[in-house]
Backbone as JSON, one array per atom type, in Angstrom:
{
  "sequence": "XXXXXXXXXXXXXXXXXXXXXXXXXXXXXXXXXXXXXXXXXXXXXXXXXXXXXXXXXXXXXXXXXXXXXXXXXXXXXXXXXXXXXXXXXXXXXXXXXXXXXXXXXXXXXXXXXXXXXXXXXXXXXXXXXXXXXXXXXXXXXXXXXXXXXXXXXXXXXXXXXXXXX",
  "N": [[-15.61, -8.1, -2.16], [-16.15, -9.27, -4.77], [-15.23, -10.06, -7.14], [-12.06, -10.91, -6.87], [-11.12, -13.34, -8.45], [-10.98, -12.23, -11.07], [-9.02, -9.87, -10.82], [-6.79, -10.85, -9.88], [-6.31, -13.0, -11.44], [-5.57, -11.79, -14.0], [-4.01, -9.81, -12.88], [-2.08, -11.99, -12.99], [-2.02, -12.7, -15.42], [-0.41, -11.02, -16.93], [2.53, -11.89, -16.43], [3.88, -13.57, -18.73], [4.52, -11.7, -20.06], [6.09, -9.98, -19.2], [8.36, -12.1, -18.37], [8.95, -12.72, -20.83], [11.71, -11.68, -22.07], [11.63, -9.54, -23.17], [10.98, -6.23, -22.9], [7.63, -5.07, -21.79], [7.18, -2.64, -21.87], [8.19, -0.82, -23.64], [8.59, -2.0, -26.44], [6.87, -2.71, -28.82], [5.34, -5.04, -30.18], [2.97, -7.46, -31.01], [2.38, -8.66, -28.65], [3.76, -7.55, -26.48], [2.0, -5.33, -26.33], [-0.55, -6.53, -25.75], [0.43, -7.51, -23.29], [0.79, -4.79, -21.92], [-2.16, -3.97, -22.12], [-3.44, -5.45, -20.56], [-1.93, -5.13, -17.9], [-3.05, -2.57, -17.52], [-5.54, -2.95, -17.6], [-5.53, -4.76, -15.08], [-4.58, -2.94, -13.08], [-6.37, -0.32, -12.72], [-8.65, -2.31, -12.21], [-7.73, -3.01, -9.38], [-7.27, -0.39, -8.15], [-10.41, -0.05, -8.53], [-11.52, -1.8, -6.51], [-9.61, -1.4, -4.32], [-10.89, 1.43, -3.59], [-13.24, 0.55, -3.06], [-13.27, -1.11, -1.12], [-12.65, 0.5, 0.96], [-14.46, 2.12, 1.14], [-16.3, 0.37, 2.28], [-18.74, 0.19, 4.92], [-18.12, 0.73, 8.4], [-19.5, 0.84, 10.77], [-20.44, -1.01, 13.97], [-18.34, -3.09, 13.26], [-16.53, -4.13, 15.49], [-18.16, -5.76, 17.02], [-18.38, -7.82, 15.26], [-16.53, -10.41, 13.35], [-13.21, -11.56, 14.19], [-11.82, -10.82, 11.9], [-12.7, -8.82, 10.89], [-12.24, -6.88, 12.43], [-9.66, -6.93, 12.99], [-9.12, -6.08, 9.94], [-10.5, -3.3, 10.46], [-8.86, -1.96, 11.6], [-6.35, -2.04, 10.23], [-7.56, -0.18, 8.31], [-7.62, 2.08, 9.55], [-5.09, 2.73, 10.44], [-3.75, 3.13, 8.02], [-5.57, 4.73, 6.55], [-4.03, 7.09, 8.45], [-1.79, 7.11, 8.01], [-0.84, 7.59, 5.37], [-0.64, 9.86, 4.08], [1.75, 10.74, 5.38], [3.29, 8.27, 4.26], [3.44, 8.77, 1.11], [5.29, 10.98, 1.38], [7.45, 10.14, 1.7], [7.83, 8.24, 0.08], [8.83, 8.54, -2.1], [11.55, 9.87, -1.93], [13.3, 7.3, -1.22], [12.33, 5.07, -2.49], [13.55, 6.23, -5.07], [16.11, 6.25, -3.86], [16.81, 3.06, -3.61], [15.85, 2.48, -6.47], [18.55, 3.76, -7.48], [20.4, 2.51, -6.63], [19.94, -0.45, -7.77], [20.23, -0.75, -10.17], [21.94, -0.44, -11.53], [22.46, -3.95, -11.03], [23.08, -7.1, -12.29], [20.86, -8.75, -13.04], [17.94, -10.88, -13.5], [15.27, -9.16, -14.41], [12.77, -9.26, -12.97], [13.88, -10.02, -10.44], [15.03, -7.91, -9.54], [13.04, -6.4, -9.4], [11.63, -7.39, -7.49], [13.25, -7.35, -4.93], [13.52, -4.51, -5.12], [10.62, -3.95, -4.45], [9.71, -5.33, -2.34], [11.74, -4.51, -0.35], [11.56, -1.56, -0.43], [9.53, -0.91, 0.55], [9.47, -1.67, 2.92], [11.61, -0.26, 4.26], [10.14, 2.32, 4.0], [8.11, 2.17, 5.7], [9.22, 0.9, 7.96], [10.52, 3.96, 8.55], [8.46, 5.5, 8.5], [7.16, 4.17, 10.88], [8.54, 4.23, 13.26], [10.51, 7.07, 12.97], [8.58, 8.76, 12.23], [6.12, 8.71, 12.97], [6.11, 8.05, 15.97], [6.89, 11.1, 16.92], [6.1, 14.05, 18.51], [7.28, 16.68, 16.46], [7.73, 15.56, 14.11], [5.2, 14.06, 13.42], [3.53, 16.93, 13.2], [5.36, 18.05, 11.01], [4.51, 16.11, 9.21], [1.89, 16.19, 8.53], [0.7, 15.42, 10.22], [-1.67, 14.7, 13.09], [-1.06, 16.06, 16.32], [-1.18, 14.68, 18.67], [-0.23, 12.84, 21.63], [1.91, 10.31, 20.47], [1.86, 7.93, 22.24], [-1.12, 8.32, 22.7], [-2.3, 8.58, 20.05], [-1.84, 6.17, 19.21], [-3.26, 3.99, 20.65], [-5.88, 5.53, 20.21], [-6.21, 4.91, 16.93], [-6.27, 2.07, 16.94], [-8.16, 1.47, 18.57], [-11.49, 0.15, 18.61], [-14.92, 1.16, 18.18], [-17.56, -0.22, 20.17], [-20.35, -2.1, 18.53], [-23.3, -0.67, 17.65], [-26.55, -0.06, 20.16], [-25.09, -1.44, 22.57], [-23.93, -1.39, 25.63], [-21.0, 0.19, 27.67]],
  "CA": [[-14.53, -8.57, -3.01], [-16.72, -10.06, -5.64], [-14.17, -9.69, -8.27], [-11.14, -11.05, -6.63], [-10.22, -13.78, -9.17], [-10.35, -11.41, -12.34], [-7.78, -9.39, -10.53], [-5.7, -11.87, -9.9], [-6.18, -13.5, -13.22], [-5.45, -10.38, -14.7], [-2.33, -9.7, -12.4], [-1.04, -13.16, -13.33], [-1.74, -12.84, -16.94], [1.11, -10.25, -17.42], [3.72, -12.49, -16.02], [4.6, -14.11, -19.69], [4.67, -10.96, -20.86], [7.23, -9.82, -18.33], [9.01, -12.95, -18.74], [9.39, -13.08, -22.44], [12.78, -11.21, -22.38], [11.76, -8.21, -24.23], [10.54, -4.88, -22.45], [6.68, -4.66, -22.5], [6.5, -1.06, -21.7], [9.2, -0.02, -24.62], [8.39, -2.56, -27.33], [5.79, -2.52, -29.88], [5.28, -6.11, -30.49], [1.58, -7.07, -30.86], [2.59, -9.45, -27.29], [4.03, -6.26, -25.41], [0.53, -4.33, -26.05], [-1.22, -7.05, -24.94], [0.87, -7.66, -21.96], [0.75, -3.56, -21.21], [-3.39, -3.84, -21.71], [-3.93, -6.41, -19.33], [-1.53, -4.36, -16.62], [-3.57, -1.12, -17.53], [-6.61, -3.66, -16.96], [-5.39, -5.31, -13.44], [-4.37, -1.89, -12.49], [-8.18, -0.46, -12.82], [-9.48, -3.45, -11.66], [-6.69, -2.99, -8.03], [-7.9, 0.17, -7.83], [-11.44, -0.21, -8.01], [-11.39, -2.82, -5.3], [-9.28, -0.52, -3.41], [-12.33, 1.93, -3.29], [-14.57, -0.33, -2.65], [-12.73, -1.37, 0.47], [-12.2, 2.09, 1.63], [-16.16, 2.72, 1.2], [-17.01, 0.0, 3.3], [-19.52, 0.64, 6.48], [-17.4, 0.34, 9.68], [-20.69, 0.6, 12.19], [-20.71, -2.22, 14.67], [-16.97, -3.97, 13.21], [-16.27, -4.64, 16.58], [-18.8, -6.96, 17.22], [-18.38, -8.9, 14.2], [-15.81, -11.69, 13.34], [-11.92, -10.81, 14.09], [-11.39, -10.27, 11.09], [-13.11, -7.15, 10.44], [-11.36, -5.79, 13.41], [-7.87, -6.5, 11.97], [-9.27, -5.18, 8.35], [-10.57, -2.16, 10.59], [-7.84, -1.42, 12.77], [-5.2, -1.66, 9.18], [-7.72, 0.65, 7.62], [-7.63, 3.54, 10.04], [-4.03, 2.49, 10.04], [-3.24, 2.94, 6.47], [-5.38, 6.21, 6.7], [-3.25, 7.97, 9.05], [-0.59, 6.72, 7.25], [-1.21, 7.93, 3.66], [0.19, 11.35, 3.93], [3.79, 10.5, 5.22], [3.88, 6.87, 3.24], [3.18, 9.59, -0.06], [5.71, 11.99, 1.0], [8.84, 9.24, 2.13], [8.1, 7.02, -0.3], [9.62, 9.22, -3.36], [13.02, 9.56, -1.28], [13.35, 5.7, -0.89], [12.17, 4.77, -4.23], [14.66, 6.75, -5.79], [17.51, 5.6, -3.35], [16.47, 2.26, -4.3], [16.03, 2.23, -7.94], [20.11, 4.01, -8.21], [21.43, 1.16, -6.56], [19.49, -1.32, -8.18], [19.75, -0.16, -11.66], [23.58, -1.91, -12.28], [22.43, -5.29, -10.98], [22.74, -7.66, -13.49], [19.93, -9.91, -12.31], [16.98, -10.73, -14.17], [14.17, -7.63, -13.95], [11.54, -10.06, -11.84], [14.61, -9.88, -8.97], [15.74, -6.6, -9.25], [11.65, -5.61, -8.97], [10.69, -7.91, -6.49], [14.16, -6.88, -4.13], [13.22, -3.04, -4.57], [9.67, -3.84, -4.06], [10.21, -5.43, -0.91], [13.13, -3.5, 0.56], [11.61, 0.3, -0.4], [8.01, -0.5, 1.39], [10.14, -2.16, 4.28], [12.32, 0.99, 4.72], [9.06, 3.45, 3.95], [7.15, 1.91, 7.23], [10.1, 1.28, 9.43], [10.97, 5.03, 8.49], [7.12, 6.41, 9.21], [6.8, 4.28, 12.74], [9.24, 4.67, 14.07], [10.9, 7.97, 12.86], [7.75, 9.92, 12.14], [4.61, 8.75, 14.0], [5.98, 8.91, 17.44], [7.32, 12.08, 17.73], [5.57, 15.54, 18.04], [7.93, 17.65, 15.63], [7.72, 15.05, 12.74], [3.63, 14.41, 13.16], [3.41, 18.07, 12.56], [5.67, 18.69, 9.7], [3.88, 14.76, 7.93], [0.75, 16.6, 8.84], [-0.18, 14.61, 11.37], [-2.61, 15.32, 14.34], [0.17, 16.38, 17.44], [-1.31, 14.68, 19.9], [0.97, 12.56, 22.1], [2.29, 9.04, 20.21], [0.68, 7.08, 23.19], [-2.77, 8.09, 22.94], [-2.86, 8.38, 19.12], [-1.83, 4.6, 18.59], [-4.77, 3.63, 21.0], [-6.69, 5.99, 19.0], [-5.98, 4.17, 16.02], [-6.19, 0.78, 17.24], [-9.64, 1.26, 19.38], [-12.71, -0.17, 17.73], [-16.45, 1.22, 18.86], [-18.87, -0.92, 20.53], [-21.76, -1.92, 18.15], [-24.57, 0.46, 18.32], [-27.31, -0.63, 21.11], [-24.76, -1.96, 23.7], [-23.09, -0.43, 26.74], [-19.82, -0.73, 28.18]],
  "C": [[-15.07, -9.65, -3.93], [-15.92, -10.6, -6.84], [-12.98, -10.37, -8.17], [-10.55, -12.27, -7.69], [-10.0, -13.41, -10.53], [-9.3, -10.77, -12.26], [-6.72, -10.15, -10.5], [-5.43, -12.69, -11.27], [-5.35, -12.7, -13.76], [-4.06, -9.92, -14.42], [-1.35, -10.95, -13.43], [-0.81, -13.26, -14.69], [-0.52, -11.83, -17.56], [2.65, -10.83, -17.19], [4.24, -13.01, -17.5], [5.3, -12.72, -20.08], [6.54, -10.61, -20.59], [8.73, -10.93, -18.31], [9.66, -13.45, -20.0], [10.65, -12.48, -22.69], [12.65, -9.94, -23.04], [10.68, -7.1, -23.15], [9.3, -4.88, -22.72], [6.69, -3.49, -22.78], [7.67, -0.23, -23.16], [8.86, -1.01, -26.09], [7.18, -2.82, -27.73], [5.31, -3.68, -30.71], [3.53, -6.58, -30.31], [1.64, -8.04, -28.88], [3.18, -8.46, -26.18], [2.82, -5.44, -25.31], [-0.08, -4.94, -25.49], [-0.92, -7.22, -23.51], [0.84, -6.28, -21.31], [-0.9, -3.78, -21.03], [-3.71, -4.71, -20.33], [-3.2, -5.88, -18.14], [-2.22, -3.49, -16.3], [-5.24, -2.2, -16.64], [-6.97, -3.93, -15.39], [-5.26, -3.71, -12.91], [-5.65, -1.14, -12.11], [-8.9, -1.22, -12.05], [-8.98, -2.95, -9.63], [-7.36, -1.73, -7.91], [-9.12, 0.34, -7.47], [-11.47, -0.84, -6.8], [-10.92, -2.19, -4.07], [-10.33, 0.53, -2.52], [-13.03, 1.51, -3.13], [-14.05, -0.66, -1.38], [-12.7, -0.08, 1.32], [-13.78, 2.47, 2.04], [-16.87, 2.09, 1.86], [-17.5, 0.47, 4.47], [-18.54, 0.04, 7.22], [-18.15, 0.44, 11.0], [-21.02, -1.34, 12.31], [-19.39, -3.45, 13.73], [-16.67, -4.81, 14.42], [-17.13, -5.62, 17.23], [-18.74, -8.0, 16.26], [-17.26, -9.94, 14.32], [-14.04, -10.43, 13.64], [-11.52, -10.87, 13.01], [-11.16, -9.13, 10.15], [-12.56, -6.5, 11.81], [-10.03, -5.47, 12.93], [-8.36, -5.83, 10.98], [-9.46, -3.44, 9.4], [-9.56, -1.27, 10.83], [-6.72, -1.23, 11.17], [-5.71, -0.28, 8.68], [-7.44, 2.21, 8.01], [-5.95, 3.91, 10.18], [-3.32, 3.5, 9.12], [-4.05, 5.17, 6.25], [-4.86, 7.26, 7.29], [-2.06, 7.91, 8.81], [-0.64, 7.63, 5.93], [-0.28, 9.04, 3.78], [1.71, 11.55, 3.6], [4.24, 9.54, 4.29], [3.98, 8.03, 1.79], [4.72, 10.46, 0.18], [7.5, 11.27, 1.6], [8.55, 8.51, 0.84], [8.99, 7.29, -1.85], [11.47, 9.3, -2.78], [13.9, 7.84, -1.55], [12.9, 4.85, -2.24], [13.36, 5.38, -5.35], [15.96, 6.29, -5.52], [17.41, 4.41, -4.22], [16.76, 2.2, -5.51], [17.89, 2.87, -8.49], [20.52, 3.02, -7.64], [21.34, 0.01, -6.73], [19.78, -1.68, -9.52], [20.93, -1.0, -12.47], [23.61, -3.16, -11.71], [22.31, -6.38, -12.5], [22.17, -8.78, -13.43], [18.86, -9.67, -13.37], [15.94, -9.69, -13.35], [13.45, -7.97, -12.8], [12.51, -9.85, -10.4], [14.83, -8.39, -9.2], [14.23, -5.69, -8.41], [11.52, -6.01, -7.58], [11.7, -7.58, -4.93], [13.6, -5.48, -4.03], [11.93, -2.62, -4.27], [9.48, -3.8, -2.33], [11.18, -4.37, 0.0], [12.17, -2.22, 1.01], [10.21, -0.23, 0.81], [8.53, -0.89, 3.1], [10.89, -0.92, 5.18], [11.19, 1.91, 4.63], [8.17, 2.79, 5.4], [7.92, 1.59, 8.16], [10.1, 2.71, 9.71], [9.77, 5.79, 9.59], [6.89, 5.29, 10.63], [7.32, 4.24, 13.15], [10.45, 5.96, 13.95], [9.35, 9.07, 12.67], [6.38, 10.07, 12.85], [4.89, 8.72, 15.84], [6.66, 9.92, 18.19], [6.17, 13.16, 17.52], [6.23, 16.57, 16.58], [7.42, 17.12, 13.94], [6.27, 15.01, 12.77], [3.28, 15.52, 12.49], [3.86, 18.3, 11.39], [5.19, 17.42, 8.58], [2.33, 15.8, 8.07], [0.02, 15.88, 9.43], [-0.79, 14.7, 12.88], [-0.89, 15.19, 15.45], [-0.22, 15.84, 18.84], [-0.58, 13.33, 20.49], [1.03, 10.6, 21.55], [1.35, 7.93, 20.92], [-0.94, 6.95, 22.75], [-3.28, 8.18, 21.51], [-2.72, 6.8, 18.92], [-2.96, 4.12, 19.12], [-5.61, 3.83, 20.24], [-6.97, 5.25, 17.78], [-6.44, 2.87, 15.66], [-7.51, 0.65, 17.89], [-11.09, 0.95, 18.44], [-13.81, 0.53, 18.77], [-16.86, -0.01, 19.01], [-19.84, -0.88, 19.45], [-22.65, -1.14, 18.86], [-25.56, -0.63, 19.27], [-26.56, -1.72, 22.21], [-23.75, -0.91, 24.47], [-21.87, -1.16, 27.26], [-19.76, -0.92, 29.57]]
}
């Protein structure tokens, strides 16, 4: 994470934009292009980073600091996740955004309420409606084997190479 305060720069630098009262993404102002480049920018940037995290080596985590255990343990997480979070999160985004849409709150609340809320309802939904049953695993496409022993699964780090248990 060599990078981490261009992203963030980069995030934060769109906030006037957003704040200026006028629509970046619909207005043609030379201060709405700039404020869309620099999203298109951070966005790029969030991704890369993303892949770069994803591509990290995970031999011998478990011996290292706890912190690469938590990072590990989210990542395998987050990958057995992906599938269903992708295929709930269009349902719940949509709820969301219709009953958001006639608030008459400034945009920054209306976002930062249906930001919060939808990802809150999309991971209550997938753990506890879809990852520990058999029927739903199967139809998220998720391995069928029994709730119990996949969360272990999940959650179990290897031993660094050259030690025994």
């Amino acid at each position: 994470m060599r990078c981490a305060h261009e992203r963030l720069v980069l995030s934060a630098g769109t906030a006037p934009g957003f704040a200026a009262g006028d629509d970046p993404f619909t207005v043609w102002t030379p201060f709405a292009l700039f404020t869309r480049a620099l999203l298109e920018a951070a966005g790029r940037c969030w991704g890369l980073a993303i892949l770069g995290l994803l591509d990290r080596p995970r031999n011998g985590t478990a011996g290292t600091g706890g912190r690469d255990r938590i990072l590990h343990r989210a990542l395998r997480y987050g990958a057995l996740a992906a599938l269903p979070w992708y295929v709930l999160h269009q349902p719940v985004v949509v709820a969301f955004a219709y009953g958001l849409v006639g608030w008459s709150v400034p945009a920054a609340v209306k976002y930062t309420v249906f930001a919060l809320s939808s990802l809150a309802v999309i991971f209550t939904v997938h753990e506890y409606r879809v990852r520990r049953t058999r029927v739903t695993r199967f139809l998220f496409g998720m391995r069928t084997a029994s709730p119990a022993r996949s969360v272990a699964a999940a959650t179990r780090t290897e031993p660094p190479p050259g030690t025994t248990s």
